[in-house]
Amino acid sequence: MVDVLPLVEARLRSALGEPDARAAVTFLGTDRIEVLRFQEGDIVRYATLGMSAQPMSDPTAMLADPVAGPRAELVLSVRGGLAETDKVLRPLAVLAASPQVEGVVVAPGASLDVGEPLWPGAPFSSVLVAEPGGLVEDLGLDEPLDPVRFLPLLPMTANEAAWKRVHGAQALQERWLTSGTDLRDPSRRSVPLD
């Protein structure tokens, strides 16, 4: 069995440069999850490393397939220096561990909630999982393994998360787009939803 994590880290480095910090979190009964921090100008990117070690499996399946199934890592981009965003490391690791802990399959359009602010004073406790492929290209693996997808996370306020549950992810993203919302602003307000 191939160890995918060195390949994943190499893909992150080729797309985002050298990480300037990394932290590791281990939850009882799960594999270790690392969070790497990359800086590019005033943008800080946090990427998980470890979520893709095992494929995500359908929670209704009797047995988890150790080979087949989607693999992913999470990427969050914020403007640096405006909030204590480095405190997002543990919440990000919690989200990355959720496939192992809760048996969920994280996919574009999903909402993930950590139940507390993503960082001190953050108006967000949840994120919208966006479509991959823009910032970090998918990492193809040898058959029969699924490719690793790098899923961008877009922080949502509580109002936005509630509105998304009713209207859907696409409608919320269109609302952000038409309002010119800066999704990287760590202290932005909710988009107008009336």
Coordinates of N, CA, C and O in Angstrom, one line a residue:
M1 N 0.8 -1.2 0.0 CA 0.0 0.0 0.0 C 0.9 1.2 0.0 O 1.8 1.4 0.8
V2 N 0.6 2.2 -0.9 CA 1.4 3.4 -1.0 C 1.0 4.4 0.1 O -0.2 4.5 0.5
D3 N 2.0 5.1 0.7 CA 1.8 6.1 1.6 C 1.6 7.4 0.9 O 2.5 7.9 0.2
V4 N 0.3 7.9 0.9 CA 0.0 9.0 0.0 C 0.4 10.4 0.6 O 0.6 11.3 -0.1
L5 N 0.7 10.4 1.9 CA 0.9 11.7 2.6 C 2.2 12.4 2.0 O 2.1 13.7 1.8
P6 N 3.3 11.7 1.8 CA 4.5 12.5 1.2 C 4.1 13.1 -0.2 O 4.6 14.2 -0.5
L7 N 3.3 12.3 -1.0 CA 2.9 12.8 -2.3 C 2.0 14.1 -2.1 O 2.1 15.0 -2.9
V8 N 1.1 14.0 -1.1 CA 0.2 15.1 -0.9 C 1.0 16.3 -0.4 O 0.7 17.5 -0.9
E9 N 1.9 16.1 0.5 CA 2.7 17.3 0.9 C 3.5 17.9 -0.2 O 3.6 19.1 -0.4
A10 N 4.1 17.0 -1.1 CA 4.8 17.5 -2.3 C 3.9 18.4 -3.2 O 4.3 19.4 -3.7
R11 N 2.7 17.9 -3.4 CA 1.7 18.7 -4.2 C 1.4 20.0 -3.6 O 1.3 21.1 -4.2
L12 N 1.2 20.0 -2.2 CA 0.9 21.3 -1.5 C 2.1 22.3 -1.7 O 1.9 23.5 -1.9
R13 N 3.3 21.7 -1.5 CA 4.5 22.6 -1.6 C 4.7 23.1 -3.0 O 5.0 24.3 -3.2
S14 N 4.4 22.3 -4.1 CA 4.6 22.8 -5.4 C 3.5 23.9 -5.8 O 3.8 24.8 -6.6
A15 N 2.3 23.8 -5.2 CA 1.3 24.7 -5.4 C 1.4 26.0 -4.6 O 1.1 27.1 -5.0
L16 N 1.8 25.8 -3.3 CA 1.7 26.9 -2.3 C 3.0 27.4 -1.8 O 3.1 28.4 -1.1
G17 N 4.1 26.7 -2.2 CA 5.4 27.1 -1.7 C 5.8 26.3 -0.4 O 5.2 25.4 -0.1
E18 N 6.8 26.8 0.3 CA 7.3 26.2 1.5 C 6.4 26.6 2.7 O 6.1 27.8 2.9
P19 N 5.9 25.7 3.5 CA 5.2 26.1 4.7 C 6.1 26.8 5.7 O 7.2 26.4 5.8
D20 N 5.5 27.8 6.3 CA 6.4 28.5 7.3 C 6.0 28.1 8.7 O 6.7 28.5 9.7
A21 N 5.0 27.2 8.9 CA 4.7 26.6 10.2 C 3.9 25.4 10.0 O 3.2 25.2 9.0
R22 N 3.9 24.5 11.0 CA 3.1 23.3 10.9 C 2.8 22.8 12.4 O 3.6 23.1 13.3
A23 N 1.6 22.3 12.5 CA 1.2 21.8 13.9 C 0.5 20.4 13.6 O 0.0 20.2 12.6
A24 N 0.6 19.6 14.6 CA 0.0 18.3 14.6 C -1.0 18.1 15.7 O -0.8 18.6 16.8
V25 N -2.1 17.4 15.4 CA -3.2 17.1 16.4 C -3.5 15.7 16.2 O -3.7 15.2 15.1
T26 N -3.7 15.0 17.3 CA -4.1 13.6 17.3 C -5.3 13.4 18.2 O -5.3 13.9 19.3
F27 N -6.4 12.9 17.7 CA -7.6 12.6 18.4 C -7.6 11.1 18.7 O -7.2 10.3 17.9
L28 N -8.2 10.8 19.9 CA -8.3 9.4 20.3 C -8.9 8.5 19.2 O -10.0 8.8 18.7
G29 N -8.2 7.5 18.7 CA -8.8 6.6 17.7 C -8.6 7.0 16.3 O -9.2 6.5 15.4
T30 N -7.9 8.1 16.1 CA -7.7 8.6 14.7 C -6.2 8.7 14.4 O -5.4 8.7 15.3
D31 N -5.9 8.8 13.1 CA -4.6 9.1 12.6 C -4.2 10.5 12.9 O -5.1 11.4 13.1
R32 N -3.0 10.8 13.0 CA -2.5 12.2 13.2 C -2.8 13.1 12.0 O -2.7 12.7 10.9
I33 N -3.3 14.3 12.3 CA -3.6 15.3 11.3 C -2.7 16.5 11.5 O -2.5 17.0 12.7
E34 N -2.0 16.9 10.5 CA -1.2 18.0 10.5 C -1.9 19.2 9.8 O -2.7 19.0 8.9
V35 N -1.5 20.4 10.2 CA -2.0 21.6 9.5 C -0.8 22.4 9.2 O 0.0 22.7 10.0
L36 N -0.6 22.7 7.9 CA 0.5 23.4 7.4 C 0.1 24.8 7.1 O -1.0 25.0 6.6
R37 N 0.9 25.8 7.4 CA 0.6 27.2 7.1 C 1.5 27.7 6.0 O 2.7 27.6 6.1
F38 N 0.9 28.4 5.0 CA 1.7 29.0 3.9 C 1.3 30.4 3.8 O 0.2 30.8 4.0
Q39 N 2.3 31.3 3.6 CA 2.1 32.7 3.4 C 2.4 33.2 2.0 O 3.4 32.8 1.5
E40 N 1.5 34.0 1.5 CA 1.8 34.5 0.1 C 1.3 36.0 0.2 O 0.0 36.2 0.1
G41 N 2.2 36.9 0.4 CA 1.8 38.3 0.5 C 0.9 38.4 1.8 O 1.3 38.0 2.8
D42 N -0.3 39.0 1.7 CA -1.1 39.2 2.9 C -2.1 38.0 3.1 O -2.9 38.0 4.0
I43 N -2.0 37.0 2.2 CA -2.8 35.8 2.3 C -2.2 34.7 3.1 O -1.0 34.4 2.8
V44 N -2.9 34.2 4.0 CA -2.4 33.0 4.8 C -3.2 31.8 4.4 O -4.5 31.9 4.4
R45 N -2.6 30.7 4.1 CA -3.3 29.5 3.7 C -3.0 28.4 4.7 O -1.8 28.2 5.0
Y46 N -4.0 27.7 5.2 CA -3.9 26.6 6.1 C -4.4 25.4 5.3 O -5.5 25.3 4.8
A47 N -3.5 24.3 5.3 CA -3.8 23.1 4.6 C -3.7 21.9 5.5 O -2.7 21.8 6.2
T48 N -4.6 21.0 5.5 CA -4.5 19.8 6.3 C -3.7 18.8 5.6 O -3.5 18.8 4.4
L49 N -3.0 17.9 6.4 CA -2.2 16.8 5.9 C -2.5 15.6 6.8 O -2.1 15.7 7.9
G50 N -3.1 14.6 6.2 CA -3.5 13.5 7.0 C -4.9 12.9 6.7 O -5.1 11.7 6.9
M51 N -5.8 13.8 6.3 CA -7.1 13.4 6.1 C -7.2 12.4 4.9 O -8.0 11.5 4.9
S52 N -6.3 12.5 3.9 CA -6.3 11.7 2.7 C -5.5 10.4 2.9 O -5.5 9.6 2.0
A53 N -5.0 10.1 4.1 CA -4.3 8.9 4.4 C -5.2 7.7 4.2 O -4.8 6.6 3.7
Q54 N -6.4 7.8 4.5 CA -7.5 6.8 4.4 C -8.6 7.3 3.5 O -8.9 8.5 3.6
P55 N -9.2 6.4 2.7 CA -10.3 6.9 1.9 C -11.5 7.1 2.8 O -11.7 6.4 3.8
M56 N -12.3 8.1 2.4 CA -13.6 8.3 3.1 C -14.5 7.3 2.7 O -14.6 6.9 1.5
S57 N -15.3 6.7 3.6 CA -16.3 5.7 3.2 C -17.7 6.1 3.5 O -18.0 6.9 4.5
D58 N -18.6 5.5 2.8 CA -20.0 5.7 3.0 C -20.4 5.3 4.4 O -20.2 4.2 4.8
P59 N -21.0 6.2 5.1 CA -21.4 5.9 6.5 C -22.4 4.7 6.6 O -22.6 4.1 7.7
T60 N -23.1 4.4 5.5 CA -24.1 3.4 5.6 C -23.5 2.0 5.2 O -24.2 1.0 5.3
A61 N -22.2 2.0 4.8 CA -21.6 0.7 4.4 C -21.3 -0.1 5.6 O -20.9 0.5 6.7
M62 N -21.4 -1.4 5.5 CA -21.2 -2.3 6.6 C -19.7 -2.3 7.0 O -19.3 -2.3 8.1
L63 N -18.8 -2.3 6.0 CA -17.4 -2.3 6.2 C -16.8 -1.2 5.3 O -17.1 -1.0 4.2
A64 N -15.8 -0.5 5.9 CA -15.1 0.5 5.2 C -14.1 -0.1 4.2 O -13.3 -1.0 4.6
D65 N -14.1 0.3 3.0 CA -13.1 -0.2 2.0 C -11.8 0.5 2.3 O -11.7 1.7 2.3
P66 N -10.7 -0.3 2.5 CA -9.4 0.3 2.9 C -8.7 0.9 1.7 O -7.7 1.6 1.8
V67 N -9.2 0.7 0.4 CA -8.5 1.2 -0.8 C -9.4 2.2 -1.5 O -9.0 3.3 -1.8
A68 N -10.6 1.8 -1.9 CA -11.5 2.6 -2.7 C -12.2 3.6 -1.9 O -12.5 3.4 -0.8
G69 N -12.5 4.8 -2.5 CA -13.2 5.8 -1.9 C -12.5 7.2 -2.1 O -11.3 7.2 -2.3
P70 N -13.3 8.2 -1.9 CA -12.7 9.6 -2.1 C -11.7 9.9 -1.1 O -11.8 9.5 0.1
R71 N -10.7 10.7 -1.5 CA -9.7 11.2 -0.6 C -9.6 12.7 -0.7 O -9.7 13.2 -1.8
A72 N -9.4 13.4 0.4 CA -9.3 14.9 0.3 C -8.5 15.4 1.4 O -8.2 14.8 2.4
E73 N -8.0 16.7 1.2 CA -7.4 17.5 2.2 C -8.2 18.8 2.1 O -8.8 19.2 1.1
L74 N -8.1 19.6 3.2 CA -8.8 20.9 3.3 C -7.9 22.1 3.2 O -6.8 22.0 3.8
V75 N -8.3 23.1 2.6 CA -7.5 24.3 2.4 C -8.3 25.6 2.8 O -9.4 25.8 2.2
L76 N -7.9 26.4 3.7 CA -8.5 27.6 4.1 C -7.6 28.8 3.8 O -6.4 28.8 4.2
S77 N -8.1 29.8 3.2 CA -7.3 31.0 2.8 C -8.0 32.2 3.5 O -9.2 32.4 3.4
V78 N -7.2 33.0 4.2 CA -7.6 34.2 4.9 C -6.6 35.3 4.8 O -5.4 35.0 4.5
R79 N -7.0 36.5 5.0 CA -6.1 37.7 5.0 C -5.4 37.6 6.4 O -6.0 37.6 7.4
G80 N -4.1 37.7 6.3 CA -3.3 37.7 7.6 C -3.3 39.0 8.3 O -3.5 40.1 7.7
G81 N -3.0 38.9 9.6 CA -2.8 40.1 10.4 C -4.1 40.8 10.9 O -4.0 41.8 11.6
L82 N -5.2 40.3 10.5 CA -6.5 41.0 10.9 C -7.2 40.3 12.0 O -8.1 40.8 12.6
A83 N -6.8 39.1 12.4 CA -7.4 38.3 13.4 C -6.4 37.2 13.8 O -5.4 37.0 13.2
E84 N -6.7 36.5 15.0 CA -5.8 35.5 15.4 C -6.1 34.2 14.7 O -6.5 33.2 15.3
T85 N -6.0 34.2 13.4 CA -6.4 33.1 12.5 C -5.5 31.8 12.8 O -5.9 30.7 12.4
D86 N -4.3 32.0 13.4 CA -3.5 30.8 13.6 C -4.2 29.8 14.6 O -3.8 28.7 14.7
K87 N -5.2 30.4 15.4 CA -5.9 29.5 16.3 C -6.9 28.6 15.6 O -7.6 27.8 16.2
V88 N -7.0 28.7 14.2 CA -7.8 27.8 13.5 C -7.3 26.4 13.3 O -7.9 25.5 12.8
L89 N -6.0 26.2 13.8 CA -5.4 24.9 13.6 C -6.2 23.7 14.2 O -6.4 22.7 13.5
R90 N -6.6 23.8 15.4 CA -7.4 22.7 16.0 C -8.7 22.5 15.3 O -9.1 21.4 15.0
P91 N -9.5 23.6 15.1 CA -10.8 23.4 14.4 C -10.6 22.8 13.0 O -11.4 21.9 12.6
L92 N -9.6 23.2 12.3 CA -9.3 22.5 11.0 C -9.0 21.1 11.1 O -9.4 20.2 10.4
A93 N -8.2 20.7 12.1 CA -7.8 19.3 12.4 C -9.1 18.5 12.7 O -9.3 17.4 12.3
V94 N -10.0 19.1 13.5 CA -11.3 18.5 13.9 C -12.1 18.2 12.6 O -12.6 17.1 12.4
L95 N -12.1 19.2 11.7 CA -12.9 18.9 10.4 C -12.2 17.8 9.6 O -12.9 17.0 9.0
A96 N -10.9 17.8 9.6 CA -10.2 16.8 8.8 C -10.3 15.4 9.4 O -10.2 14.5 8.6
A97 N -10.5 15.4 10.7 CA -10.7 14.0 11.3 C -12.1 13.5 11.2 O -12.4 12.4 11.5
S98 N -13.1 14.4 10.8 CA -14.5 14.0 10.8 C -14.8 12.8 10.0 O -15.6 12.0 10.4
P99 N -14.1 12.5 8.8 CA -14.4 11.3 8.1 C -14.1 10.0 9.0 O -14.8 9.0 8.9
Q100 N -13.0 10.1 9.7 CA -12.6 8.9 10.6 C -13.5 8.8 11.8 O -13.9 7.7 12.2
V101 N -13.8 10.0 12.4 CA -14.5 10.0 13.7 C -16.0 9.8 13.5 O -16.6 8.9 14.1
E102 N -16.6 10.5 12.5 CA -18.0 10.4 12.3 C -18.5 9.6 11.1 O -19.7 9.5 10.9
G103 N -17.5 9.2 10.3 CA -17.9 8.4 9.1 C -18.6 9.2 8.0 O -19.4 8.7 7.3
V104 N -18.2 10.5 7.9 CA -18.8 11.3 6.9 C -17.9 11.4 5.7 O -16.7 11.3 5.8
V105 N -18.5 11.6 4.5 CA -17.8 11.9 3.3 C -17.9 13.4 3.0 O -18.9 13.9 2.8
V106 N -16.7 14.1 3.1 CA -16.7 15.5 2.9 C -16.6 15.7 1.3 O -15.7 15.2 0.7
A107 N -17.5 16.5 0.8 CA -17.6 16.7 -0.6 C -18.0 18.2 -0.9 O -18.6 18.8 0.0
P108 N -17.8 18.7 -2.1 CA -18.2 20.1 -2.4 C -19.7 20.3 -2.2 O -20.5 19.4 -2.4
G109 N -20.0 21.4 -1.6 CA -21.4 21.7 -1.3 C -21.8 21.4 0.1 O -22.8 21.9 0.6
A110 N -21.0 20.7 0.8 CA -21.3 20.3 2.2 C -21.0 21.5 3.1 O -20.1 22.3 2.9
S111 N -21.7 21.4 4.3 CA -21.4 22.4 5.4 C -20.7 21.6 6.5 O -21.2 20.5 6.8
L112 N -19.7 22.1 7.1 CA -19.0 21.5 8.2 C -19.0 22.5 9.3 O -18.7 23.7 9.1
D113 N -19.4 22.1 10.5 CA -19.5 23.0 11.7 C -18.7 22.5 12.8 O -18.7 21.3 13.1
V114 N -17.9 23.4 13.5 CA -17.1 23.0 14.6 C -17.8 23.3 15.9 O -17.3 23.0 17.0
G115 N -18.9 24.0 15.9 CA -19.6 24.4 17.1 C -19.0 25.5 18.0 O -19.5 25.7 19.1
E116 N -18.0 26.1 17.5 CA -17.4 27.2 18.2 C -16.7 28.1 17.1 O -16.5 27.7 16.0
P117 N -16.3 29.3 17.5 CA -15.7 30.2 16.5 C -14.4 29.5 15.9 O -13.7 28.8 16.7
L118 N -14.2 29.7 14.6 CA -13.0 29.1 14.0 C -11.7 29.6 14.6 O -10.7 28.9 14.6
W119 N -11.7 30.9 15.1 CA -10.6 31.5 15.8 C -11.2 32.5 16.8 O -12.4 32.8 16.6
P120 N -10.5 33.0 17.8 CA -11.0 33.9 18.7 C -11.7 35.1 18.1 O -11.1 35.8 17.2
G121 N -13.0 35.3 18.4 CA -13.7 36.5 17.9 C -14.2 36.3 16.5 O -14.9 37.2 15.9
A122 N -14.0 35.1 15.9 CA -14.5 34.9 14.5 C -16.0 34.9 14.4 O -16.6 34.3 15.3
P123 N -16.6 35.5 13.4 CA -18.0 35.4 13.2 C -18.5 34.1 12.6 O -19.6 34.0 12.2
F124 N -17.5 33.2 12.4 CA -17.8 31.9 11.7 C -17.6 30.7 12.6 O -16.5 30.7 13.3
S125 N -18.5 29.7 12.6 CA -18.2 28.4 13.3 C -18.4 27.3 12.3 O -18.1 26.2 12.6
S126 N -18.8 27.7 11.1 CA -18.9 26.6 10.0 C -18.3 27.1 8.7 O -18.0 28.3 8.5
V127 N -18.1 26.1 7.8 CA -17.5 26.4 6.5 C -18.3 25.7 5.4 O -19.0 24.7 5.7
L128 N -18.3 26.3 4.2 CA -18.9 25.7 3.1 C -17.7 25.0 2.3 O -16.7 25.7 2.1
V129 N -17.8 23.8 1.9 CA -16.8 23.1 1.2 C -17.0 23.5 -0.3 O -18.1 23.2 -0.9
A130 N -16.0 24.1 -0.9 CA -16.1 24.5 -2.3 C -15.5 23.5 -3.3 O -15.0 22.5 -2.9
E131 N -15.7 23.8 -4.6 CA -15.2 22.9 -5.6 C -13.6 22.9 -5.6 O -13.0 24.0 -5.5
P132 N -13.0 21.8 -5.8 CA -11.5 21.7 -5.8 C -11.0 22.1 -7.2 O -11.8 22.3 -8.2
G133 N -9.7 22.1 -7.3 CA -9.0 22.2 -8.6 C -8.5 23.6 -9.0 O -7.7 23.8 -9.9
G134 N -8.9 24.7 -8.2 CA -8.5 26.0 -8.6 C -7.1 26.3 -8.0 O -6.2 26.6 -8.8
L135 N -7.0 26.2 -6.7 CA -5.7 26.6 -6.1 C -4.7 25.5 -6.1 O -3.5 25.7 -6.4
V136 N -5.1 24.3 -5.7 CA -4.2 23.1 -5.7 C -4.9 22.0 -6.6 O -6.0 21.6 -6.3
E137 N -4.2 21.6 -7.6 CA -4.7 20.6 -8.5 C -4.9 19.2 -7.8 O -4.1 18.9 -7.0
D138 N -5.9 18.5 -8.3 CA -6.0 17.1 -7.7 C -4.8 16.3 -7.9 O -4.0 16.5 -8.9
L139 N -4.5 15.4 -7.0 CA -3.3 14.5 -7.0 C -3.8 13.2 -7.5 O -4.4 12.5 -6.7
G140 N -3.4 12.8 -8.7 CA -3.8 11.4 -9.2 C -2.9 10.4 -8.5 O -1.7 10.6 -8.3
L141 N -3.5 9.3 -8.1 CA -2.8 8.1 -7.5 C -3.0 6.9 -8.4 O -3.9 6.9 -9.2
D142 N -2.1 5.9 -8.2 CA -2.2 4.7 -9.0 C -3.6 4.0 -8.7 O -4.1 4.0 -7.6
E143 N -4.1 3.3 -9.8 CA -5.3 2.5 -9.6 C -5.1 1.5 -8.6 O -4.0 1.0 -8.5
P144 N -6.0 1.1 -7.8 CA -7.4 1.5 -7.8 C -7.7 2.7 -6.9 O -8.9 3.0 -6.6
L145 N -6.7 3.4 -6.5 CA -6.9 4.6 -5.5 C -7.6 5.8 -6.2 O -7.2 6.1 -7.3
D146 N -8.5 6.4 -5.5 CA -9.1 7.6 -6.0 C -8.1 8.8 -5.9 O -7.2 8.7 -5.0
P147 N -8.2 9.8 -6.7 CA -7.3 11.0 -6.5 C -7.5 11.7 -5.2 O -8.6 11.6 -4.7
V148 N -6.5 12.4 -4.8 CA -6.7 13.3 -3.6 C -7.2 14.6 -4.1 O -6.5 15.2 -5.0
R149 N -8.3 15.1 -3.6 CA -8.8 16.4 -4.0 C -8.5 17.4 -2.8 O -8.6 17.1 -1.7
F150 N -8.2 18.6 -3.2 CA -7.9 19.7 -2.2 C -9.1 20.6 -2.2 O -9.3 21.4 -3.1
L151 N -9.9 20.5 -1.1 CA -11.1 21.2 -1.0 C -11.0 22.5 -0.3 O -10.7 22.6 0.9
P152 N -11.3 23.6 -1.0 CA -11.3 24.9 -0.4 C -12.4 25.1 0.6 O -13.5 24.6 0.4
L153 N -12.2 25.7 1.7 CA -13.2 26.0 2.8 C -13.5 27.4 2.8 O -12.6 28.3 2.8
L154 N -14.8 27.8 2.7 CA -15.3 29.2 2.7 C -16.0 29.4 4.0 O -17.1 28.8 4.3
P155 N -15.5 30.2 5.0 CA -16.2 30.4 6.2 C -17.6 31.0 6.1 O -17.8 31.9 5.2
M156 N -18.5 30.5 6.9 CA -19.9 31.0 6.8 C -20.3 31.5 8.2 O -20.0 30.9 9.2
T157 N -21.0 32.6 8.2 CA -21.7 33.1 9.4 C -22.8 32.2 9.7 O -23.3 31.4 8.9
A158 N -23.4 32.3 11.0 CA -24.5 31.4 11.3 C -25.7 31.7 10.4 O -26.4 30.8 10.0
N159 N -26.0 33.0 10.1 CA -27.1 33.3 9.2 C -26.9 32.7 7.8 O -27.8 32.2 7.2
E160 N -25.6 32.8 7.3 CA -25.3 32.2 6.0 C -25.5 30.7 6.0 O -26.1 30.1 5.0
A161 N -25.1 30.1 7.0 CA -25.2 28.6 7.1 C -26.7 28.2 7.1 O -27.1 27.3 6.5
A162 N -27.5 29.0 7.9 CA -28.9 28.7 7.9 C -29.6 28.9 6.6 O -30.4 28.1 6.1
W163 N -29.2 30.0 5.9 CA -29.8 30.3 4.6 C -29.3 29.3 3.6 O -30.1 28.9 2.7
K164 N -28.1 28.8 3.7 CA -27.6 27.7 2.8 C -28.4 26.5 2.9 O -28.7 25.8 1.9
R165 N -28.8 26.1 4.2 CA -29.5 24.9 4.4 C -30.9 24.9 3.6 O -31.4 23.9 3.1
V166 N -31.5 26.1 3.5 CA -32.7 26.3 2.8 C -32.6 26.4 1.3 O -33.3 25.8 0.5
H167 N -31.6 27.2 0.9 CA -31.5 27.6 -0.5 C -30.4 26.8 -1.3 O -30.4 26.9 -2.5
G168 N -29.5 26.2 -0.6 CA -28.4 25.5 -1.2 C -27.1 26.2 -1.4 O -27.0 27.4 -1.3
A169 N -26.0 25.4 -1.6 CA -24.7 26.0 -1.7 C -24.5 26.9 -2.8 O -23.9 28.0 -2.7
Q170 N -25.1 26.5 -4.0 CA -24.9 27.3 -5.2 C -25.5 28.7 -5.0 O -24.9 29.7 -5.4
A171 N -26.7 28.8 -4.4 CA -27.4 30.0 -4.2 C -26.6 30.9 -3.3 O -26.5 32.2 -3.5
L172 N -26.0 30.4 -2.2 CA -25.2 31.2 -1.3 C -23.9 31.7 -2.0 O -23.6 32.9 -1.9
Q173 N -23.3 30.9 -2.8 CA -22.1 31.3 -3.6 C -22.4 32.4 -4.5 O -21.7 33.4 -4.7
E174 N -23.6 32.3 -5.2 CA -24.0 33.4 -6.1 C -24.3 34.7 -5.3 O -24.0 35.8 -5.8
R175 N -24.9 34.6 -4.1 CA -25.1 35.7 -3.3 C -23.8 36.4 -2.9 O -23.7 37.6 -3.0
W176 N -22.8 35.6 -2.5 CA -21.5 36.2 -2.2 C -20.9 36.9 -3.4 O -20.4 38.0 -3.3
L177 N -21.0 36.2 -4.6 CA -20.4 36.8 -5.8 C -21.1 38.1 -6.2 O -20.4 39.1 -6.5
T178 N -22.4 38.2 -6.2 CA -23.1 39.4 -6.6 C -22.9 40.5 -5.6 O -23.0 41.7 -5.9
S179 N -22.6 40.2 -4.3 CA -22.4 41.2 -3.3 C -20.9 41.6 -3.2 O -20.6 42.5 -2.4
G180 N -20.1 40.9 -4.0 CA -18.6 41.3 -4.0 C -18.0 40.9 -2.6 O -17.1 41.6 -2.2
T181 N -18.5 39.9 -2.0 CA -18.0 39.5 -0.7 C -16.5 39.0 -0.7 O -16.2 38.2 -1.5
D182 N -15.7 39.6 0.2 CA -14.3 39.1 0.3 C -14.3 38.0 1.3 O -14.3 38.1 2.5
L183 N -14.3 36.7 0.8 CA -14.4 35.5 1.6 C -13.2 35.3 2.4 O -13.1 34.4 3.2
R184 N -12.1 36.0 2.1 CA -10.8 35.9 2.8 C -10.7 36.8 4.0 O -9.8 36.7 4.8
D185 N -11.7 37.7 4.2 CA -11.7 38.7 5.3 C -12.1 37.9 6.5 O -13.2 37.4 6.7
P186 N -11.2 37.8 7.5 CA -11.5 37.0 8.7 C -12.5 37.6 9.7 O -12.9 36.9 10.6
S187 N -12.9 38.8 9.4 CA -13.9 39.5 10.3 C -15.0 40.1 9.5 O -15.7 40.9 10.0
R188 N -15.3 39.5 8.3 CA -16.4 40.1 7.5 C -17.7 39.8 8.1 O -17.9 38.9 8.9
R189 N -18.7 40.6 7.7 CA -20.1 40.4 8.2 C -20.8 39.5 7.2 O -20.3 39.3 6.1
S190 N -22.0 39.1 7.6 CA -22.8 38.2 6.8 C -23.2 39.0 5.5 O -23.5 40.2 5.6
V191 N -23.3 38.3 4.4 CA -23.8 38.9 3.2 C -25.3 39.2 3.4 O -26.0 38.4 4.1
P192 N -25.9 40.2 2.8 CA -27.3 40.5 2.9 C -28.1 39.3 2.3 O -27.8 38.8 1.2
L193 N -29.1 38.8 3.1 CA -29.8 37.6 2.7 C -31.3 37.8 2.5 O -32.0 36.8 2.4
D194 N -31.8 39.1 2.4 CA -33.2 39.2 2.2 C -33.5 39.2 0.7 O -32.8 39.4 -0.1

